[in-house]
Amino acid sequence: MAEFLHVVAEPEPLRRMPRSPRIPLAPAQERMWAAAAAGRSADWNVARAFRIRGAVVNTAALRAALDDVVRRHAPLRTCYPGTADGPIQMVMDADVARVDVEVVDSFPGELTERIAEFASRAFDLASELPIRARICRLGSRDVVLALVVHHISLDGQSIPPLMRDLVTAYLARTAGQAPAFAPLPVDYIDYTLWKHEYLGAYDDPCSRASTQLRYWANNLVGRPTPLELPYDRPRSARSDAAGDIIQVRFDATLHQALLARARQAGASLFMLLQTAFALSVAAFAKSPDVTVATAVSGRDDPQLADLVGNFADDVLLRIRVDRAADMSDLIAQVRRVALAAFAHPDTPNPRLRRSLPQDPGHPLFQATLILQRADAAPPAPTPAGISITDFPTGVVRAKHDLEFGLTENYDHTGAPTGITGPFLYPTARFDRATAARFVETFGTMVELVASGYTGPLAPLLFPEPRRRGRRRNR
């Protein structure tokens, strides 16, 4: 009997795609749409504020520049209605899409509170543009621009091109001209259609989409969920993403030691930090089997570098600390798990959750660590006589129980200068003291990994209690 081997054809490169009547969501957008449909749209608002000082700020030109940027980047003028066949992207006509801009007079002392309130308003993704702005006038030469964009239309790597295009458009509008943007090679709709072409259909068992879904379903079956973290208050049925931050810093010496251990282990700095993170979560939850998450940028193709849109998505790392003989063995396991996860980056969380035999109310993960490298390039030039600086928004959203957003920093010679970033936690579940205890545990694990420790793991997860009372003389 003849046997046939199904071979998945090599994918076509990313390119301009013919438009279809129905544009589905990109895989990275599905979790945001599902959260919004469940009443948690505001949890995914991305808020940034910029203080503009030095020269007289032309608010009319700034409003026009915002509209220019919305015309240039389709996700900023896209609605996401649900249909009988699932949610779709509905791109509004570039000539009629206008940013909702408020211009208000304000005072510095009240500004952060007012921006936080502005940023907390939910978007109706089915009918509203996913962007709004507020221009807060502190004086003719001093304004704060607050931008709120729903995460379904923007990721972290969208901020630099967004601000670069906004400055370009503002300079042109103050000169009475339309901006002369460099043409984009593709847009977000091209990317979406190409991505679905690349992945294929879930009803095709041999498609990339089905192959990746099977990988995750098999990899995650039988894991303990949810992890029993030491909550100070019971988990509420009502979602509350209000959070707080503890800043984390590892100095240059520790950074250098981690890089040396990574080279020795044939791993990366990211893998070592994930090893320490998995150990910390395992100790905190008293579970030797933990699933944590990280993010992939989704911008592997250079044609996507200047686009505003949401390409980033989560991938899961299931770490079995109980299957590692010692620290070196655990680092090797994390390396294998991470490489396999990054090879299967395209399964949307809502679809994966539906394929797992667990209570759909349980989260896929409760802890996440993201590591990025600081941009070594000089900052983008600003208009002559104008200073543009970040202004605090007063908004902290902790959508998961334990969240690290770390950045590795290097000087102009490439020498490591330290690892920094925030730890976010939900105040509805943890007191600050409990969160600080977890950060301390993570710091201890990082130092242990950097020190070259190769010993057993059980003492790290279940340390022996200190004996009380006096020692007996023998």
GROMACS .gro file of C-alpha atoms in nm:
model
  474
    1MET     CA    1   0.000   0.000   0.000
    2ALA     CA    2   0.152   0.331  -0.103
    3GLU     CA    3   0.226   0.588   0.164
    4PHE     CA    4   0.198   0.957   0.094
    5LEU     CA    5   0.388   1.222   0.285
    6HIS     CA    6   0.215   1.558   0.306
    7VAL     CA    7   0.468   1.835   0.252
    8VAL     CA    8   0.376   2.190   0.343
    9ALA     CA    9   0.477   2.417   0.058
   10GLU     CA   10   0.730   2.689   0.113
   11PRO     CA   11   0.542   3.009   0.201
   12GLU     CA   12   0.524   3.300  -0.035
   13PRO     CA   13   0.708   3.609   0.094
   14LEU     CA   14   0.524   3.895   0.260
   15ARG     CA   15   0.389   4.121  -0.015
   16ARG     CA   16   0.098   4.339  -0.120
   17MET     CA   17  -0.206   4.114  -0.105
   18PRO     CA   18  -0.529   4.129  -0.308
   19ARG     CA   19  -0.810   4.255  -0.087
   20SER     CA   20  -1.090   4.023   0.010
   21PRO     CA   21  -1.441   4.130   0.119
   22ARG     CA   22  -1.381   3.992   0.469
   23ILE     CA   23  -1.061   4.074   0.658
   24PRO     CA   24  -1.021   3.848   0.965
   25LEU     CA   25  -0.828   3.945   1.275
   26ALA     CA   26  -0.455   3.883   1.276
   27PRO     CA   27  -0.365   3.603   1.522
   28ALA     CA   28  -0.206   3.853   1.762
   29GLN     CA   29  -0.532   4.049   1.781
   30GLU     CA   30  -0.760   3.764   1.890
   31ARG     CA   31  -0.683   3.776   2.263
   32MET     CA   32  -0.751   4.152   2.281
   33TRP     CA   33  -1.081   4.114   2.099
   34ALA     CA   34  -1.185   3.828   2.327
   35ALA     CA   35  -1.098   4.034   2.636
   36ALA     CA   36  -1.299   4.329   2.504
   37ALA     CA   37  -1.596   4.102   2.430
   38ALA     CA   38  -1.576   3.984   2.792
   39GLY     CA   39  -1.602   4.343   2.918
   40ARG     CA   40  -1.231   4.405   2.975
   41SER     CA   41  -1.159   4.638   2.683
   42ALA     CA   42  -1.004   4.912   2.900
   43ASP     CA   43  -0.750   4.667   3.043
   44TRP     CA   44  -0.580   4.671   2.703
   45ASN     CA   45  -0.560   5.048   2.658
   46VAL     CA   46  -0.204   5.163   2.586
   47ALA     CA   47  -0.153   5.512   2.727
   48ARG     CA   48   0.144   5.739   2.659
   49ALA     CA   49   0.190   6.108   2.732
   50PHE     CA   50   0.449   6.349   2.595
   51ARG     CA   51   0.535   6.696   2.721
   52ILE     CA   52   0.617   6.941   2.441
   53ARG     CA   53   0.797   7.259   2.543
   54GLY     CA   54   1.016   7.532   2.403
   55ALA     CA   55   0.835   7.692   2.112
   56VAL     CA   56   0.474   7.796   2.074
   57VAL     CA   57   0.278   7.476   2.015
   58ASN     CA   58   0.033   7.499   1.726
   59THR     CA   59  -0.256   7.287   1.853
   60ALA     CA   60  -0.440   7.303   1.518
   61ALA     CA   61  -0.130   7.167   1.342
   62LEU     CA   62  -0.096   6.897   1.607
   63ARG     CA   63  -0.456   6.788   1.554
   64ALA     CA   64  -0.401   6.778   1.178
   65ALA     CA   65  -0.081   6.577   1.229
   66LEU     CA   66  -0.269   6.317   1.432
   67ASP     CA   67  -0.516   6.277   1.145
   68ASP     CA   68  -0.222   6.241   0.904
   69VAL     CA   69  -0.081   5.955   1.110
   70VAL     CA   70  -0.421   5.784   1.124
   71ARG     CA   71  -0.448   5.808   0.744
   72ARG     CA   72  -0.100   5.654   0.707
   73HIS     CA   73  -0.149   5.359   0.944
   74ALA     CA   74  -0.464   5.153   0.879
   75PRO     CA   75  -0.489   4.991   1.227
   76LEU     CA   76  -0.549   5.335   1.382
   77ARG     CA   77  -0.865   5.374   1.173
   78THR     CA   78  -0.993   5.018   1.201
   79CYS     CA   79  -1.304   4.898   1.384
   80TYR     CA   80  -1.346   4.536   1.490
   81PRO     CA   81  -1.713   4.431   1.477
   82GLY     CA   82  -1.828   4.078   1.541
   83THR     CA   83  -2.004   3.888   1.264
   84ALA     CA   84  -2.174   3.550   1.230
   85ASP     CA   85  -1.838   3.419   1.101
   86GLY     CA   86  -1.629   3.580   1.374
   87PRO     CA   87  -1.475   3.924   1.430
   88ILE     CA   88  -1.334   4.117   1.136
   89GLN     CA   89  -1.120   4.421   1.062
   90MET     CA   90  -1.319   4.706   0.909
   91VAL     CA   91  -1.085   4.981   0.788
   92MET     CA   92  -1.247   5.324   0.776
   93ASP     CA   93  -1.197   5.547   0.474
   94ALA     CA   94  -0.882   5.755   0.512
   95ASP     CA   95  -1.061   6.073   0.407
   96VAL     CA   96  -1.324   6.056   0.682
   97ALA     CA   97  -1.137   5.899   0.975
   98ARG     CA   98  -1.065   6.165   1.236
   99VAL     CA   99  -0.901   6.131   1.575
  100ASP     CA  100  -1.116   6.223   1.874
  101VAL     CA  101  -0.904   6.508   2.018
  102GLU     CA  102  -0.985   6.707   2.330
  103VAL     CA  103  -0.804   7.036   2.389
  104VAL     CA  104  -0.817   7.142   2.752
  105ASP     CA  105  -0.647   7.392   2.979
  106SER     CA  106  -0.489   7.225   3.278
  107PHE     CA  107  -0.254   7.265   3.573
  108PRO     CA  108   0.057   7.050   3.637
  109GLY     CA  109  -0.062   6.932   3.977
  110GLU     CA  110  -0.382   6.774   3.843
  111LEU     CA  111  -0.249   6.653   3.512
  112THR     CA  112  -0.147   6.296   3.594
  113GLU     CA  113  -0.481   6.226   3.761
  114ARG     CA  114  -0.674   6.367   3.465
  115ILE     CA  115  -0.466   6.168   3.215
  116ALA     CA  116  -0.524   5.849   3.416
  117GLU     CA  117  -0.899   5.907   3.404
  118PHE     CA  118  -0.882   5.979   3.031
  119ALA     CA  119  -0.680   5.663   2.969
  120SER     CA  120  -0.921   5.439   3.159
  121ARG     CA  121  -1.218   5.493   2.926
  122ALA     CA  122  -1.302   5.178   2.733
  123PHE     CA  123  -1.315   5.170   2.355
  124ASP     CA  124  -1.613   5.022   2.174
  125LEU     CA  125  -1.406   4.825   1.925
  126ALA     CA  126  -1.706   4.753   1.705
  127SER     CA  127  -1.777   5.116   1.623
  128GLU     CA  128  -1.502   5.349   1.750
  129LEU     CA  129  -1.159   5.426   1.614
  130PRO     CA  130  -0.911   5.266   1.856
  131ILE     CA  131  -0.726   5.593   1.921
  132ARG     CA  132  -0.804   5.912   2.109
  133ALA     CA  133  -0.595   6.209   2.214
  134ARG     CA  134  -0.603   6.493   2.460
  135ILE     CA  135  -0.395   6.810   2.429
  136CYS     CA  136  -0.348   6.961   2.774
  137ARG     CA  137  -0.237   7.323   2.757
  138LEU     CA  138  -0.019   7.433   3.047
  139GLY     CA  139   0.086   7.742   2.853
  140SER     CA  140   0.143   7.851   2.493
  141ARG     CA  141   0.491   7.696   2.502
  142ASP     CA  142   0.408   7.401   2.724
  143VAL     CA  143   0.156   7.130   2.639
  144VAL     CA  144   0.114   6.762   2.719
  145LEU     CA  145  -0.014   6.530   2.446
  146ALA     CA  146  -0.187   6.224   2.590
  147LEU     CA  147  -0.243   5.938   2.346
  148VAL     CA  148  -0.455   5.632   2.420
  149VAL     CA  149  -0.458   5.348   2.167
  150HIS     CA  150  -0.615   5.007   2.212
  151HIS     CA  151  -0.359   4.727   2.212
  152ILE     CA  152  -0.550   4.551   1.933
  153SER     CA  153  -0.411   4.820   1.699
  154LEU     CA  154  -0.068   4.886   1.847
  155ASP     CA  155   0.221   4.710   2.020
  156GLY     CA  156   0.528   4.838   2.200
  157GLN     CA  157   0.743   4.850   1.887
  158SER     CA  158   0.481   5.071   1.719
  159ILE     CA  159   0.559   5.368   1.945
  160PRO     CA  160   0.884   5.482   1.771
  161PRO     CA  161   0.740   5.490   1.415
  162LEU     CA  162   0.419   5.647   1.546
  163MET     CA  163   0.606   5.931   1.715
  164ARG     CA  164   0.847   5.974   1.424
  165ASP     CA  165   0.558   6.010   1.181
  166LEU     CA  166   0.374   6.244   1.417
  167VAL     CA  167   0.675   6.479   1.438
  168THR     CA  168   0.715   6.470   1.059
  169ALA     CA  169   0.348   6.551   1.009
  170TYR     CA  170   0.350   6.829   1.271
  171LEU     CA  171   0.646   7.003   1.110
  172ALA     CA  172   0.476   6.987   0.773
  173ARG     CA  173   0.144   7.115   0.906
  174THR     CA  174   0.305   7.408   1.087
  175ALA     CA  175   0.455   7.501   0.748
  176GLY     CA  176   0.110   7.481   0.588
  177GLN     CA  177   0.183   7.160   0.396
  178ALA     CA  178   0.080   6.796   0.397
  179PRO     CA  179   0.354   6.558   0.516
  180ALA     CA  180   0.562   6.378   0.254
  181PHE     CA  181   0.589   6.035   0.415
  182ALA     CA  182   0.807   5.766   0.261
  183PRO     CA  183   0.575   5.500   0.115
  184LEU     CA  184   0.525   5.187   0.327
  185PRO     CA  185   0.611   4.863   0.142
  186VAL     CA  186   0.310   4.681   0.292
  187ASP     CA  187   0.032   4.768   0.536
  188TYR     CA  188  -0.125   4.580   0.824
  189ILE     CA  189  -0.401   4.430   0.612
  190ASP     CA  190  -0.136   4.288   0.377
  191TYR     CA  191   0.033   4.136   0.680
  192THR     CA  192  -0.295   3.989   0.811
  193LEU     CA  193  -0.391   3.826   0.481
  194TRP     CA  194  -0.037   3.699   0.426
  195LYS     CA  195  -0.028   3.556   0.779
  196HIS     CA  196  -0.350   3.362   0.724
  197GLU     CA  197  -0.215   3.238   0.390
  198TYR     CA  198   0.104   3.127   0.565
  199LEU     CA  199  -0.076   2.948   0.849
  200GLY     CA  200  -0.353   2.786   0.647
  201ALA     CA  201  -0.687   2.666   0.780
  202TYR     CA  202  -0.750   2.494   1.112
  203ASP     CA  203  -0.975   2.242   0.938
  204ASP     CA  204  -0.670   2.125   0.740
  205PRO     CA  205  -0.488   1.884   0.975
  206CYS     CA  206  -0.163   1.936   0.785
  207SER     CA  207  -0.161   2.316   0.789
  208ARG     CA  208   0.087   2.515   0.992
  209ALA     CA  209  -0.201   2.646   1.204
  210SER     CA  210  -0.315   2.294   1.296
  211THR     CA  211   0.040   2.173   1.353
  212GLN     CA  212   0.112   2.455   1.597
  213LEU     CA  213  -0.219   2.407   1.779
  214ARG     CA  214  -0.148   2.035   1.824
  215TYR     CA  215   0.198   2.115   1.959
  216TRP     CA  216   0.058   2.342   2.229
  217ALA     CA  217  -0.234   2.116   2.318
  218ASN     CA  218   0.001   1.820   2.363
  219ASN     CA  219   0.263   2.026   2.545
  220LEU     CA  220   0.024   2.173   2.801
  221VAL     CA  221  -0.199   1.875   2.877
  222GLY     CA  222  -0.193   1.772   3.242
  223ARG     CA  223  -0.031   2.086   3.376
  224PRO     CA  224  -0.154   2.218   3.710
  225THR     CA  225  -0.389   2.509   3.663
  226PRO     CA  226  -0.439   2.746   3.819
  227LEU     CA  227  -0.119   2.784   4.018
  228GLU     CA  228  -0.194   2.833   4.386
  229LEU     CA  229  -0.011   3.159   4.447
  230PRO     CA  230  -0.011   3.310   4.798
  231TYR     CA  231  -0.282   3.568   4.738
  232ASP     CA  232  -0.353   3.817   5.014
  233ARG     CA  233  -0.711   3.837   4.889
  234PRO     CA  234  -0.912   3.572   4.705
  235ARG     CA  235  -0.942   3.602   4.330
  236SER     CA  236  -1.260   3.793   4.250
  237ALA     CA  237  -1.503   3.692   3.979
  238ARG     CA  238  -1.484   4.050   3.858
  239SER     CA  239  -1.164   4.139   3.674
  240ASP     CA  240  -0.963   4.420   3.831
  241ALA     CA  241  -0.639   4.509   3.652
  242ALA     CA  242  -0.544   4.801   3.876
  243GLY     CA  243  -0.181   4.749   3.959
  244ASP     CA  244   0.133   4.881   4.119
  245ILE     CA  245   0.500   4.873   4.028
  246ILE     CA  246   0.824   4.773   4.198
  247GLN     CA  247   1.130   4.882   4.004
  248VAL     CA  248   1.399   4.618   3.953
  249ARG     CA  249   1.767   4.673   3.885
  250PHE     CA  250   2.057   4.431   3.847
  251ASP     CA  251   2.393   4.609   3.825
  252ALA     CA  252   2.660   4.579   3.559
  253THR     CA  253   2.862   4.322   3.755
  254LEU     CA  254   2.567   4.085   3.785
  255HIS     CA  255   2.474   4.149   3.421
  256GLN     CA  256   2.828   4.052   3.314
  257ALA     CA  257   2.820   3.739   3.530
  258LEU     CA  258   2.491   3.631   3.373
  259LEU     CA  259   2.633   3.675   3.023
  260ALA     CA  260   2.937   3.466   3.118
  261ARG     CA  261   2.714   3.187   3.258
  262ALA     CA  262   2.501   3.202   2.944
  263ARG     CA  263   2.806   3.152   2.720
  264GLN     CA  264   2.920   2.864   2.938
  265ALA     CA  265   2.577   2.698   2.919
  266GLY     CA  266   2.528   2.756   2.545
  267ALA     CA  267   2.220   2.959   2.630
  268SER     CA  268   2.113   3.323   2.618
  269LEU     CA  269   2.064   3.588   2.883
  270PHE     CA  270   1.689   3.556   2.826
  271MET     CA  271   1.703   3.181   2.897
  272LEU     CA  272   1.891   3.234   3.223
  273LEU     CA  273   1.643   3.494   3.343
  274GLN     CA  274   1.358   3.260   3.251
  275THR     CA  275   1.527   2.985   3.451
  276ALA     CA  276   1.540   3.211   3.757
  277PHE     CA  277   1.182   3.321   3.693
  278ALA     CA  278   1.050   2.965   3.666
  279LEU     CA  279   1.226   2.873   3.991
  280SER     CA  280   1.078   3.178   4.163
  281VAL     CA  281   0.725   3.102   4.043
  282ALA     CA  282   0.766   2.735   4.140
  283ALA     CA  283   0.880   2.832   4.491
  284PHE     CA  284   0.605   3.095   4.526
  285ALA     CA  285   0.332   2.854   4.411
  286LYS     CA  286   0.489   2.548   4.575
  287SER     CA  287   0.459   2.366   4.244
  288PRO     CA  288   0.744   2.199   4.052
  289ASP     CA  289   0.546   2.222   3.726
  290VAL     CA  290   0.489   2.582   3.614
  291THR     CA  291   0.379   2.748   3.292
  292VAL     CA  292   0.502   3.103   3.238
  293ALA     CA  293   0.483   3.328   2.936
  294THR     CA  294   0.692   3.566   2.734
  295ALA     CA  295   0.630   3.769   2.419
  296VAL     CA  296   0.743   3.744   2.059
  297SER     CA  297   0.763   4.062   1.852
  298GLY     CA  298   0.619   3.910   1.533
  299ARG     CA  299   0.824   4.154   1.322
  300ASP     CA  300   1.070   3.914   1.166
  301ASP     CA  301   1.026   4.066   0.821
  302PRO     CA  302   1.207   4.404   0.783
  303GLN     CA  303   0.909   4.534   0.582
  304LEU     CA  304   0.717   4.551   0.910
  305ALA     CA  305   0.966   4.773   1.093
  306ASP     CA  306   0.792   5.105   1.024
  307LEU     CA  307   0.433   4.987   1.064
  308VAL     CA  308   0.199   5.074   1.348
  309GLY     CA  309  -0.004   4.767   1.442
  310ASN     CA  310  -0.019   4.474   1.680
  311PHE     CA  311   0.223   4.199   1.580
  312ALA     CA  312   0.330   4.085   1.929
  313ASP     CA  313   0.187   3.777   2.094
  314ASP     CA  314   0.247   3.551   2.392
  315VAL     CA  315   0.421   3.216   2.385
  316LEU     CA  316   0.412   2.977   2.679
  317LEU     CA  317   0.701   2.800   2.849
  318ARG     CA  318   0.608   2.492   3.052
  319ILE     CA  319   0.898   2.425   3.287
  320ARG     CA  320   0.915   2.096   3.476
  321VAL     CA  321   1.152   2.173   3.760
  322ASP     CA  322   1.088   1.823   3.898
  323ARG     CA  323   1.243   1.670   3.585
  324ALA     CA  324   1.574   1.856   3.619
  325ALA     CA  325   1.855   1.691   3.811
  326ASP     CA  326   2.030   2.018   3.896
  327MET     CA  327   2.063   2.381   3.789
  328SER     CA  328   2.262   2.302   3.475
  329ASP     CA  329   2.000   2.049   3.370
  330LEU     CA  330   1.722   2.307   3.429
  331ILE     CA  331   1.899   2.569   3.216
  332ALA     CA  332   1.927   2.310   2.937
  333GLN     CA  333   1.555   2.232   2.972
  334VAL     CA  334   1.458   2.600   2.957
  335ARG     CA  335   1.672   2.637   2.645
  336ARG     CA  336   1.494   2.347   2.473
  337VAL     CA  337   1.150   2.468   2.580
  338ALA     CA  338   1.215   2.825   2.468
  339LEU     CA  339   1.346   2.725   2.125
  340ALA     CA  340   1.044   2.499   2.070
  341ALA     CA  341   0.804   2.772   2.184
  342PHE     CA  342   0.956   3.029   1.948
  343ALA     CA  343   0.917   2.776   1.665
  344HIS     CA  344   0.539   2.767   1.733
  345PRO     CA  345   0.450   3.136   1.789
  346ASP     CA  346   0.121   3.173   1.603
  347THR     CA  347  -0.152   3.002   1.806
  348PRO     CA  348  -0.391   3.263   1.951
  349ASN     CA  349  -0.461   3.223   2.321
  350PRO     CA  350  -0.843   3.207   2.290
  351ARG     CA  351  -0.821   2.926   2.035
  352LEU     CA  352  -0.568   2.736   2.246
  353ARG     CA  353  -0.783   2.769   2.556
  354ARG     CA  354  -1.077   2.614   2.373
  355SER     CA  355  -0.864   2.312   2.283
  356LEU     CA  356  -0.748   2.235   2.638
  357PRO     CA  357  -0.946   2.016   2.882
  358GLN     CA  358  -0.964   2.273   3.161
  359ASP     CA  359  -1.208   2.518   3.310
  360PRO     CA  360  -1.224   2.801   3.052
  361GLY     CA  361  -1.223   3.045   3.344
  362HIS     CA  362  -0.867   2.947   3.430
  363PRO     CA  363  -0.597   3.162   3.269
  364LEU     CA  364  -0.347   3.006   3.032
  365PHE     CA  365  -0.073   3.162   3.244
  366GLN     CA  366  -0.043   3.382   3.552
  367ALA     CA  367   0.320   3.492   3.528
  368THR     CA  368   0.514   3.652   3.246
  369LEU     CA  369   0.865   3.783   3.190
  370ILE     CA  370   0.960   3.988   2.886
  371LEU     CA  371   1.319   4.088   2.809
  372GLN     CA  372   1.414   4.345   2.549
  373ARG     CA  373   1.739   4.513   2.460
  374ALA     CA  374   1.768   4.890   2.492
  375ASP     CA  375   1.799   5.069   2.161
  376ALA     CA  376   2.162   5.167   2.117
  377ALA     CA  377   2.076   5.413   1.840
  378PRO     CA  378   2.072   5.785   1.925
  379PRO     CA  379   1.729   5.931   2.001
  380ALA     CA  380   1.523   6.055   1.710
  381PRO     CA  381   1.582   6.425   1.635
  382THR     CA  382   1.318   6.669   1.755
  383PRO     CA  383   1.218   6.997   1.591
  384ALA     CA  384   1.452   7.288   1.654
  385GLY     CA  385   1.369   7.470   1.975
  386ILE     CA  386   1.127   7.201   2.096
  387SER     CA  387   1.178   6.953   2.378
  388ILE     CA  388   0.968   6.632   2.378
  389THR     CA  389   0.985   6.420   2.694
  390ASP     CA  390   0.776   6.140   2.843
  391PHE     CA  391   0.516   6.246   3.098
  392PRO     CA  392   0.374   6.001   3.356
  393THR     CA  393   0.024   5.879   3.279
  394GLY     CA  394  -0.054   5.749   3.627
  395VAL     CA  395  -0.187   5.427   3.471
  396VAL     CA  396  -0.065   5.084   3.585
  397ARG     CA  397  -0.248   4.784   3.442
  398ALA     CA  398  -0.145   4.443   3.575
  399LYS     CA  399  -0.335   4.195   3.361
  400HIS     CA  400  -0.150   3.897   3.508
  401ASP     CA  401  -0.048   3.806   3.861
  402LEU     CA  402   0.329   3.839   3.818
  403GLU     CA  403   0.477   4.050   3.538
  404PHE     CA  404   0.835   4.150   3.468
  405GLY     CA  405   0.920   4.388   3.182
  406LEU     CA  406   1.300   4.389   3.180
  407THR     CA  407   1.550   4.570   2.958
  408GLU     CA  408   1.915   4.478   2.911
  409ASN     CA  409   2.132   4.789   2.880
  410TYR     CA  410   2.473   4.839   2.718
  411ASP     CA  411   2.703   5.136   2.673
  412HIS     CA  412   2.834   5.270   2.343
  413THR     CA  413   3.114   5.011   2.344
  414GLY     CA  414   2.873   4.722   2.388
  415ALA     CA  415   2.969   4.661   2.753
  416PRO     CA  416   2.681   4.554   2.978
  417THR     CA  417   2.559   4.824   3.217
  418GLY     CA  418   2.275   4.646   3.395
  419ILE     CA  419   1.925   4.504   3.365
  420THR     CA  420   1.633   4.725   3.465
  421GLY     CA  421   1.257   4.731   3.448
  422PRO     CA  422   0.928   4.720   3.634
  423PHE     CA  423   0.762   4.436   3.816
  424LEU     CA  424   0.383   4.476   3.794
  425TYR     CA  425   0.131   4.313   4.022
  426PRO     CA  426  -0.248   4.346   4.074
  427THR     CA  427  -0.329   4.531   4.394
  428ALA     CA  428  -0.662   4.347   4.415
  429ARG     CA  429  -0.472   4.024   4.488
  430PHE     CA  430  -0.141   4.110   4.650
  431ASP     CA  431  -0.021   4.345   4.919
  432ARG     CA  432   0.297   4.529   4.833
  433ALA     CA  433   0.489   4.329   5.095
  434THR     CA  434   0.395   4.002   4.923
  435ALA     CA  435   0.494   4.140   4.582
  436ALA     CA  436   0.825   4.262   4.726
  437ARG     CA  437   0.887   3.914   4.866
  438PHE     CA  438   0.847   3.766   4.518
  439VAL     CA  439   1.084   4.025   4.368
  440GLU     CA  440   1.336   3.940   4.640
  441THR     CA  441   1.301   3.569   4.561
  442PHE     CA  442   1.357   3.639   4.192
  443GLY     CA  443   1.667   3.847   4.272
  444THR     CA  444   1.807   3.567   4.483
  445MET     CA  445   1.752   3.314   4.204
  446VAL     CA  446   1.914   3.544   3.947
  447GLU     CA  447   2.220   3.586   4.169
  448LEU     CA  448   2.237   3.212   4.222
  449VAL     CA  449   2.227   3.143   3.848
  450ALA     CA  450   2.491   3.410   3.783
  451SER     CA  451   2.718   3.268   4.055
  452GLY     CA  452   2.760   2.944   3.861
  453TYR     CA  453   2.556   2.731   4.100
  454THR     CA  454   2.516   2.378   3.961
  455GLY     CA  455   2.364   2.205   4.262
  456PRO     CA  456   2.026   2.047   4.330
  457LEU     CA  457   1.699   2.239   4.299
  458ALA     CA  458   1.487   2.094   4.578
  459PRO     CA  459   1.647   2.311   4.851
  460LEU     CA  460   1.561   2.619   4.644
  461LEU     CA  461   1.193   2.527   4.613
  462PHE     CA  462   1.133   2.380   4.957
  463PRO     CA  463   1.395   2.523   5.194
  464GLU     CA  464   1.418   2.355   5.530
  465PRO     CA  465   1.256   2.562   5.806
  466ARG     CA  466   1.491   2.716   6.055
  467ARG     CA  467   1.503   2.526   6.381
  468ARG     CA  468   1.396   2.718   6.686
  469GLY     CA  469   1.534   2.690   7.035
  470ARG     CA  470   1.881   2.637   7.172
  471ARG     CA  471   2.119   2.381   7.042
  472ARG     CA  472   2.198   2.098   7.276
  473ASN     CA  473   2.560   2.063   7.384
  474ARG     CA  474   2.703   1.733   7.287
   0.00000   0.00000   0.00000
